[in-house]
Short mmCIF file of C-alpha atoms in Angstrom, two decimals:
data_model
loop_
_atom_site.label_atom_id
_atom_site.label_comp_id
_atom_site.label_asym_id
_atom_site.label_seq_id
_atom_site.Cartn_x
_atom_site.Cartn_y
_atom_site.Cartn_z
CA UNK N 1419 14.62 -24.41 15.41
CA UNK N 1420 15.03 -22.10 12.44
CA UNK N 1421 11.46 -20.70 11.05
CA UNK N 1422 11.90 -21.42 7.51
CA UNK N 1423 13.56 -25.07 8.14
CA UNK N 1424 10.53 -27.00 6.14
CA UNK N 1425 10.27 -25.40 2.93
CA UNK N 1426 7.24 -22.89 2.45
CA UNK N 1427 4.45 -23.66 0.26
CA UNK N 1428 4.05 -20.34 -2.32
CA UNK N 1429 -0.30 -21.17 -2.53
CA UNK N 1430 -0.28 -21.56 1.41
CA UNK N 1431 1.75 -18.49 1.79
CA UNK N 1432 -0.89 -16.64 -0.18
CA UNK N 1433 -3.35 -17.40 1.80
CA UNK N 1434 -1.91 -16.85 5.37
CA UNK N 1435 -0.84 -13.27 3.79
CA UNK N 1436 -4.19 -12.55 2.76
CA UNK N 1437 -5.73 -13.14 5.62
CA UNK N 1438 -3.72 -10.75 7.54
CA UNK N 1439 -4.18 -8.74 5.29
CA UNK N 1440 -7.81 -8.68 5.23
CA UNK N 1441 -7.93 -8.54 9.26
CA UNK N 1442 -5.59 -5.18 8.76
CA UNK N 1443 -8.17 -3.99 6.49
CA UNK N 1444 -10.79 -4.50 8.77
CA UNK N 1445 -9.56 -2.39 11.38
CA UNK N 1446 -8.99 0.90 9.38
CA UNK N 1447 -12.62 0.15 8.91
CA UNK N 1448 -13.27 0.12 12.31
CA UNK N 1449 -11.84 3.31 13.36
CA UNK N 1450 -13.71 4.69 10.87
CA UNK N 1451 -17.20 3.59 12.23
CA UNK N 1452 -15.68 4.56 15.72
CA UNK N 1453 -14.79 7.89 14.95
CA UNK N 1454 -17.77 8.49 13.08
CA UNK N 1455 -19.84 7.30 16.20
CA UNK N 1456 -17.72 10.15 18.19
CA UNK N 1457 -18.57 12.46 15.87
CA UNK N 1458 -22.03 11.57 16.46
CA UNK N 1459 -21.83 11.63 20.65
CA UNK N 1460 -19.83 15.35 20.22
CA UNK N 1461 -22.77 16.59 17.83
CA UNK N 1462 -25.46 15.14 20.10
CA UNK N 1463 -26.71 12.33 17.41
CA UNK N 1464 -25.01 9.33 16.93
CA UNK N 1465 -27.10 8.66 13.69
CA UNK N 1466 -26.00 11.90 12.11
CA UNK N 1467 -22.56 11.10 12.79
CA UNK N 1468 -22.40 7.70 11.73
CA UNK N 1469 -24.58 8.99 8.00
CA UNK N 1470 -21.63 12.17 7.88
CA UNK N 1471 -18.89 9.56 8.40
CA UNK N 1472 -20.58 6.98 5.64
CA UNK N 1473 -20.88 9.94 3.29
CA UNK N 1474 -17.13 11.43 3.29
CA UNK N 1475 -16.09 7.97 3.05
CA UNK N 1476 -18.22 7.30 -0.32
CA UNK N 1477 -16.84 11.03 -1.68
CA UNK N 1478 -13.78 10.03 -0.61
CA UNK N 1479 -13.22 6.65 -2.17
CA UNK N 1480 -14.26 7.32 -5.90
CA UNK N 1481 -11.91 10.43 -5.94
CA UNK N 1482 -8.90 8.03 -4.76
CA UNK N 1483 -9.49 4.64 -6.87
CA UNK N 1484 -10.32 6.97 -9.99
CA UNK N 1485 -7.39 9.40 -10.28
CA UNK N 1486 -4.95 6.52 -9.37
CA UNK N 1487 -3.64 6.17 -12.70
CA UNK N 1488 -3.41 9.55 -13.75
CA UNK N 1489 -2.05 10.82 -10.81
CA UNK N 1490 0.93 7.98 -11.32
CA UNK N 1491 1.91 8.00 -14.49
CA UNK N 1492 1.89 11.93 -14.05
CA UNK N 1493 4.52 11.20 -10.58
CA UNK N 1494 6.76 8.84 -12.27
CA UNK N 1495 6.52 10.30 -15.70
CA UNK N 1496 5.91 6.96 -17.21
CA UNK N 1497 5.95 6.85 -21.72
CA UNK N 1498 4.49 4.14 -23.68
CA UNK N 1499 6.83 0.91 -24.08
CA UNK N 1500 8.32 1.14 -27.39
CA UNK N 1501 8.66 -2.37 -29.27
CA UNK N 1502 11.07 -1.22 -31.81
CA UNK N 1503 13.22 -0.66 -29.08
CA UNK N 1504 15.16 -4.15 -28.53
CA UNK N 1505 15.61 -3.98 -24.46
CA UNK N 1506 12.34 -2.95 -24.31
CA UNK N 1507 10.49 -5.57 -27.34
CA UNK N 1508 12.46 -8.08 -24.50
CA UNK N 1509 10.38 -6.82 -21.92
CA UNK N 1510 7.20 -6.75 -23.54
CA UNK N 1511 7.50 -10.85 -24.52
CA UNK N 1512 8.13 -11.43 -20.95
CA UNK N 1513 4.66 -9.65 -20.07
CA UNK N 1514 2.97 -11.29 -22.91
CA UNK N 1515 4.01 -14.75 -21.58
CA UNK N 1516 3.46 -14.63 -17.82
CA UNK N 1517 -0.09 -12.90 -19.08
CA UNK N 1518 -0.55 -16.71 -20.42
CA UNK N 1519 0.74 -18.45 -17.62
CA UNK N 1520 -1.42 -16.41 -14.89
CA UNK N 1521 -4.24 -16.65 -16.93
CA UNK N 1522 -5.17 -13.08 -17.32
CA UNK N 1523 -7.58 -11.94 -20.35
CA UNK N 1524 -5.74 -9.28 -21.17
CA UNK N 1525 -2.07 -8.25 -21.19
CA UNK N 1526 -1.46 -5.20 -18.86
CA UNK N 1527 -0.27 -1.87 -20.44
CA UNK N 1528 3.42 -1.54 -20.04
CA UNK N 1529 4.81 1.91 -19.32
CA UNK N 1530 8.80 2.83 -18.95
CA UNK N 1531 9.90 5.40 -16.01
CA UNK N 1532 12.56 7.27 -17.36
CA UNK N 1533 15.14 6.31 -13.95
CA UNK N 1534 18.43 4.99 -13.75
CA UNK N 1535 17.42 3.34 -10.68
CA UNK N 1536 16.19 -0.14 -11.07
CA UNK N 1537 12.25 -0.75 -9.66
CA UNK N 1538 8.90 -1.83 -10.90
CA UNK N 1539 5.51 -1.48 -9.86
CA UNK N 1540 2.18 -2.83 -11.22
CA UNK N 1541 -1.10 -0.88 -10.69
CA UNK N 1542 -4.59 -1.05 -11.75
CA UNK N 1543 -8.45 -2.01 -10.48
CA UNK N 1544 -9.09 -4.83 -11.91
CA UNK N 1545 -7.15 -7.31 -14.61
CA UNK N 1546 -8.67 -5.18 -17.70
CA UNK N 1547 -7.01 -1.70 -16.80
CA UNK N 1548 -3.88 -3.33 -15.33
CA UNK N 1549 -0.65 -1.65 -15.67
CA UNK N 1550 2.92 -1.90 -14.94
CA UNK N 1551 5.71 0.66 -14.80
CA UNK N 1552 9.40 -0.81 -15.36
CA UNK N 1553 12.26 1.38 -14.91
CA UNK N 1554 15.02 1.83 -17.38
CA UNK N 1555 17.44 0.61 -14.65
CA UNK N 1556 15.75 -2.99 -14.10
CA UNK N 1557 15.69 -3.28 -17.46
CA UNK N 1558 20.06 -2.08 -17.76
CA UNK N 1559 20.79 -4.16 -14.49
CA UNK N 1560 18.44 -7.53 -14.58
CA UNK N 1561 19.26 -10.65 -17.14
CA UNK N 1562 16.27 -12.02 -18.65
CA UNK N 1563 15.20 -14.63 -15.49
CA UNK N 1564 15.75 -12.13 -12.67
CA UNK N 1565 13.59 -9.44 -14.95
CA UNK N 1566 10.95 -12.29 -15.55
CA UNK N 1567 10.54 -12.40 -11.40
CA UNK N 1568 9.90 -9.08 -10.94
CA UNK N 1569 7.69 -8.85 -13.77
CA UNK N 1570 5.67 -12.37 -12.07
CA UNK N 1571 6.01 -10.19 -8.21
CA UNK N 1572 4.22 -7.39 -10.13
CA UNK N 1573 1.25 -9.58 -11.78
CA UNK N 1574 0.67 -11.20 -7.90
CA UNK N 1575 -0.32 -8.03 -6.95
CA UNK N 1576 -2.81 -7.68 -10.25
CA UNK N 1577 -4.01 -10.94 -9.60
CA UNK N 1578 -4.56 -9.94 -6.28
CA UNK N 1579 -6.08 -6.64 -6.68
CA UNK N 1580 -3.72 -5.27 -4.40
CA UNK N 1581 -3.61 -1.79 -5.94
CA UNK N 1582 -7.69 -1.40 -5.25
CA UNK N 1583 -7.06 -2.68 -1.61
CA UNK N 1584 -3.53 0.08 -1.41
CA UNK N 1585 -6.14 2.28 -2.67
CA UNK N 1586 -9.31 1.13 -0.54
CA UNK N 1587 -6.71 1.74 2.36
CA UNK N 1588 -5.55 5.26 1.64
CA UNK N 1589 -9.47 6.05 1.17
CA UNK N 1590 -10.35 5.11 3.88
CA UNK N 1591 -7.35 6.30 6.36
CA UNK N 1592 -7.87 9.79 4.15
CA UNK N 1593 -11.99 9.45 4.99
CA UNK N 1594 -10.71 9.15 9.05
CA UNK N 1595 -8.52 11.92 8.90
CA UNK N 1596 -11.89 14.32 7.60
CA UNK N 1597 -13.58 12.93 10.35
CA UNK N 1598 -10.95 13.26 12.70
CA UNK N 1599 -10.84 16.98 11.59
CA UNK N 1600 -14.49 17.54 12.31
CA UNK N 1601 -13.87 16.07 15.70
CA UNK N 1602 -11.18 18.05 16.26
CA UNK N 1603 -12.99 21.59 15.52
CA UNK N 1604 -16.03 20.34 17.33
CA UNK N 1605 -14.21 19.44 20.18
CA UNK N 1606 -12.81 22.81 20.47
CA UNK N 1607 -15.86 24.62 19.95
CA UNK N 1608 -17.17 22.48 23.08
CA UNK N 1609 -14.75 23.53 25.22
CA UNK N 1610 -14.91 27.48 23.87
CA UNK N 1611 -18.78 27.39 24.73
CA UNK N 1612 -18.72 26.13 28.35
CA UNK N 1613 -16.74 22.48 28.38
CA UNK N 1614 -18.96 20.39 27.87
CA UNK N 1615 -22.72 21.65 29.59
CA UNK N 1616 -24.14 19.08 27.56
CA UNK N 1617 -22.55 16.13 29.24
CA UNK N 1618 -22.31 18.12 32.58
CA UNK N 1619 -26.74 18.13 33.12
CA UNK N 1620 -25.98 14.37 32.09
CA UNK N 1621 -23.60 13.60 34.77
CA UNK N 1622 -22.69 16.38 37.80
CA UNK N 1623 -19.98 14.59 39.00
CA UNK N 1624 -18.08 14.30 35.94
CA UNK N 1625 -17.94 17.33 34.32
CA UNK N 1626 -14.23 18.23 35.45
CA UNK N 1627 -13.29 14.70 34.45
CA UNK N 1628 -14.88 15.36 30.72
CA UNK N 1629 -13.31 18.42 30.16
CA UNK N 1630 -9.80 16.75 30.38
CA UNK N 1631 -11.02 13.93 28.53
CA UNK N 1632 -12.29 16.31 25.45
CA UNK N 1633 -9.07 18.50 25.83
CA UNK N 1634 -6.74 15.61 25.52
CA UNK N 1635 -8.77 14.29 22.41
CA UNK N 1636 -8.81 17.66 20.97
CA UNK N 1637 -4.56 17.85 21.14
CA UNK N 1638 -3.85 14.40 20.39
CA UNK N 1639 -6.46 12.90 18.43
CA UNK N 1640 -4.81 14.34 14.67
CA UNK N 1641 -1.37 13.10 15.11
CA UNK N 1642 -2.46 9.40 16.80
CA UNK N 1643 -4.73 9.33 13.71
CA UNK N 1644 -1.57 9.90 11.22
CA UNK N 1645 0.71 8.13 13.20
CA UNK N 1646 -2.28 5.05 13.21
CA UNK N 1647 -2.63 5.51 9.43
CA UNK N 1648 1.13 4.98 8.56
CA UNK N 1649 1.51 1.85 10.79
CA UNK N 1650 -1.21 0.55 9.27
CA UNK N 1651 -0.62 1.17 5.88
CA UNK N 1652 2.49 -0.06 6.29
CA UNK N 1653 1.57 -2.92 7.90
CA UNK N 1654 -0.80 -4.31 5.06
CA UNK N 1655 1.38 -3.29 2.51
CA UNK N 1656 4.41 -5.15 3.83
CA UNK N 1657 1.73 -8.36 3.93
CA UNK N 1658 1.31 -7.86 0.47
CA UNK N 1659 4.60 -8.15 -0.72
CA UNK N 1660 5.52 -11.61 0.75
CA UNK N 1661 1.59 -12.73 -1.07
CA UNK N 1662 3.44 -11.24 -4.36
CA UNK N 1663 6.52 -13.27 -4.03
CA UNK N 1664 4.96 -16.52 -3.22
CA UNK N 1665 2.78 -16.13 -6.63
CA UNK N 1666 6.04 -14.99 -9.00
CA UNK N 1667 7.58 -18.54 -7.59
CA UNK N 1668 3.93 -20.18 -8.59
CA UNK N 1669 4.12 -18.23 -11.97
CA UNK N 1670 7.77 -19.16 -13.21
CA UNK N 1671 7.81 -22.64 -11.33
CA UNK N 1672 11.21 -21.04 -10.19
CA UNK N 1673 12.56 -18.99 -7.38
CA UNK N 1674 16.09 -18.06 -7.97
CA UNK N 1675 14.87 -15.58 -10.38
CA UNK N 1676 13.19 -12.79 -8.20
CA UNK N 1677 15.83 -13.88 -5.20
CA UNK N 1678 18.53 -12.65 -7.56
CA UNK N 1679 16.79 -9.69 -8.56
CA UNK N 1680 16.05 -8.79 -5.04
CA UNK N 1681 19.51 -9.19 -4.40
CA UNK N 1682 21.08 -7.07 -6.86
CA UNK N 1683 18.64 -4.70 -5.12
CA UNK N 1684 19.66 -5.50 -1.60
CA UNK N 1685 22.65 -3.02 -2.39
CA UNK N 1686 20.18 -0.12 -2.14
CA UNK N 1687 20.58 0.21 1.72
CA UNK N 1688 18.69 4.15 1.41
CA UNK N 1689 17.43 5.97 -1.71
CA UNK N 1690 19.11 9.46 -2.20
CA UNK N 1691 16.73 12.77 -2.46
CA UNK N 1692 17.39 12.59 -6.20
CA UNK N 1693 16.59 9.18 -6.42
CA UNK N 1694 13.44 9.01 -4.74
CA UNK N 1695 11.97 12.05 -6.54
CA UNK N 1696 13.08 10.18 -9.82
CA UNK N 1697 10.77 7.41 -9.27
CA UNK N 1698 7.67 9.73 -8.13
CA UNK N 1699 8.31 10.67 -4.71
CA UNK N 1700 8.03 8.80 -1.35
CA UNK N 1701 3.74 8.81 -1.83
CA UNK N 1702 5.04 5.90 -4.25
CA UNK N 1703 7.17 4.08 -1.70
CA UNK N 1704 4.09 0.92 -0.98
CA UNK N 1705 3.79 0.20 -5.14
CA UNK N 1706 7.32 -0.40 -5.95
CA UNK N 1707 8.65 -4.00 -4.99
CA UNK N 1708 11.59 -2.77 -3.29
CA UNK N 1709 12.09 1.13 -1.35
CA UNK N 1710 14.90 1.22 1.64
CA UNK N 1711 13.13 3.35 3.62
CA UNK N 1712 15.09 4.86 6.99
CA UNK N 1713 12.47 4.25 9.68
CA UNK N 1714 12.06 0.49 10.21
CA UNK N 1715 8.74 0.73 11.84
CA UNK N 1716 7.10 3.16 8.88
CA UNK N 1717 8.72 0.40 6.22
CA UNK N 1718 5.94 -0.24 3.38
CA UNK N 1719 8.49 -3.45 2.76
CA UNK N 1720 9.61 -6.74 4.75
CA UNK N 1721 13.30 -6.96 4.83
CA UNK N 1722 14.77 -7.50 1.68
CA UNK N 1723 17.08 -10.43 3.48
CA UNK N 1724 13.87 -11.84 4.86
CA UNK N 1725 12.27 -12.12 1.50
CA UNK N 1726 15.31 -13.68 -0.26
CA UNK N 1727 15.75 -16.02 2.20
CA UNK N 1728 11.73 -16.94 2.32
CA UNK N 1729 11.81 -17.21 -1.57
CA UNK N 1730 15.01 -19.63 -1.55
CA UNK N 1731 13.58 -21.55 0.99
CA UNK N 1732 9.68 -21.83 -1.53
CA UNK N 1733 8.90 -23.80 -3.82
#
């Protein structure tokens, strides 16, 4: 039977996504607290591990949700819409009415990225710093519906706060790789000063045993910790797409709109050096809606197919 043979709800889409989403979350927090207790068991006190892990996470997490917007706008190069501009006085209307229809207080800033290549992205805390960057392509290649979708896949993620949770995620994967650094230098200072002695007076018969353990950890524990970080990343970010489409189908009452758009973008099968660099580099890949990426498994974005036909088959 085919998956999507009843039609899909867009509100109970939401909240199956965001649930995921949330149980992704959870376990980047995890690892955290696990490698922090490590930390603690190399340095002989799990307490002072577990307070050095809590405090690189709460350096770590201002410096990442504050300089968010600068460091974007300074990647993508993004100017102030201009409203005497006709394409782009077009664009700002659309904003100003799905603002009404999802209810925000405040319309979010609009910036342009000087690219021929059609994308979008929406960033931002909260609904009062909200902001969305439009490329000149989507506004060249999209009519006035499929630009509308995009623009209502963009506000699902401000109404979902996805940027703080993209940004609560990096944090926190870029908090585990400082710990995972510490463990790695401690690790190797253990084995320099004897292999373990501590855990040897603990346990005689495992001291051989340890050593491999801690030499293992040592080599492998960085690159598992990357490799972790990416899946994961990916992982919640791809959730957070599908919760974005669901709400621009609940925001225009319509769905052909952003199933269009994402079809003219289909065409995109792999961004070129050129073109990637254009729209801020591949740091950017998780914000924009759509980003061919060439490894499957690292993809920060469900199928573009798989999306179309969700959104065609959601009302």
């Amino acid at each position: 039977m085919d998956e999507y043979s009843a039609p899909l709800i867009a509100s109970e889409e939401v909240r199956k996504n965001f649930i995921k989403s949330f149980i992704l979350v959870a376990i980047v927090a995890v690892a955290v607290f696990a490698a922090s207790w490590y930390l603690g068991d190399l340095l002989g006190d799990i307490r002072a591990g577990l307070i050095t892990g809590l405090v690189i996470t709460l350096v770590v997490l201002p410096i990442q949700i504050l300089s968010a917007k600068w460091m974007i706008l300074s990647m993508t190069r993004g100017r102030d819409i201009d409203p005497d501009i006709p394409q782009e006085r077009r664009l700002l209307h659309l904003v100003q009415g799905l603002t009404i229809s999802a209810g925000l207080k405040k319309t979010p800033d609009v910036y342009i990225i000087p690219t021929p290549v059609a994308n979008a992205f929406a960033s931002g805390l909260n609904e009062e710093n909200a902001f969305i960057g439009v490329t000149q392509g989507l506004l060249d290649q999209m009519n006035d519906q499929e630009l509308e979708g995009v623009l209502a896949h963009e506000f699902g993620h401000i109404i979902h706060r996805d940027i703080m949770l993209n940004q609560l995620v990096i944090g926190l994967i870029s908090a585990l790789l400082v710990i995972v650094v510490l463990i790695e230098h401690l690790g190797f200072m253990e084995l320099l000063t004897g292999g373990g002695n501590r855990r040897r007076d603990r346990d005689n018969n495992g001291g051989g045993a340890f050593i491999l353990v801690l030499l293992l950890v040592v080599m492998l524990i960085r690159p598992l910790t990357m490799l972790f970080g990416a899946l994961l990343q990916s992982a919640i970010s791809r959730q957070r797409e599908y919760a974005a489409d669901a709400v621009a189908v609940r925001l225009c009452s319509y769905n052909e709109g952003l199933a269009g758009a994402l079809e003219k973008l289909s065409g995109d099968k792999h961004y070129s050096r050129q073109e990637v660099e254009s729209l801020g580099s591949k740091q950017m890949a998780a914000m924009y809606i759509h980003f061919p990426d060439a490894e499957e498994l690292f993809s920060t974005h469900p199928p573009i197919r798989e999306r179309i036909k969700r959104l065609r088959n959601m009302y």
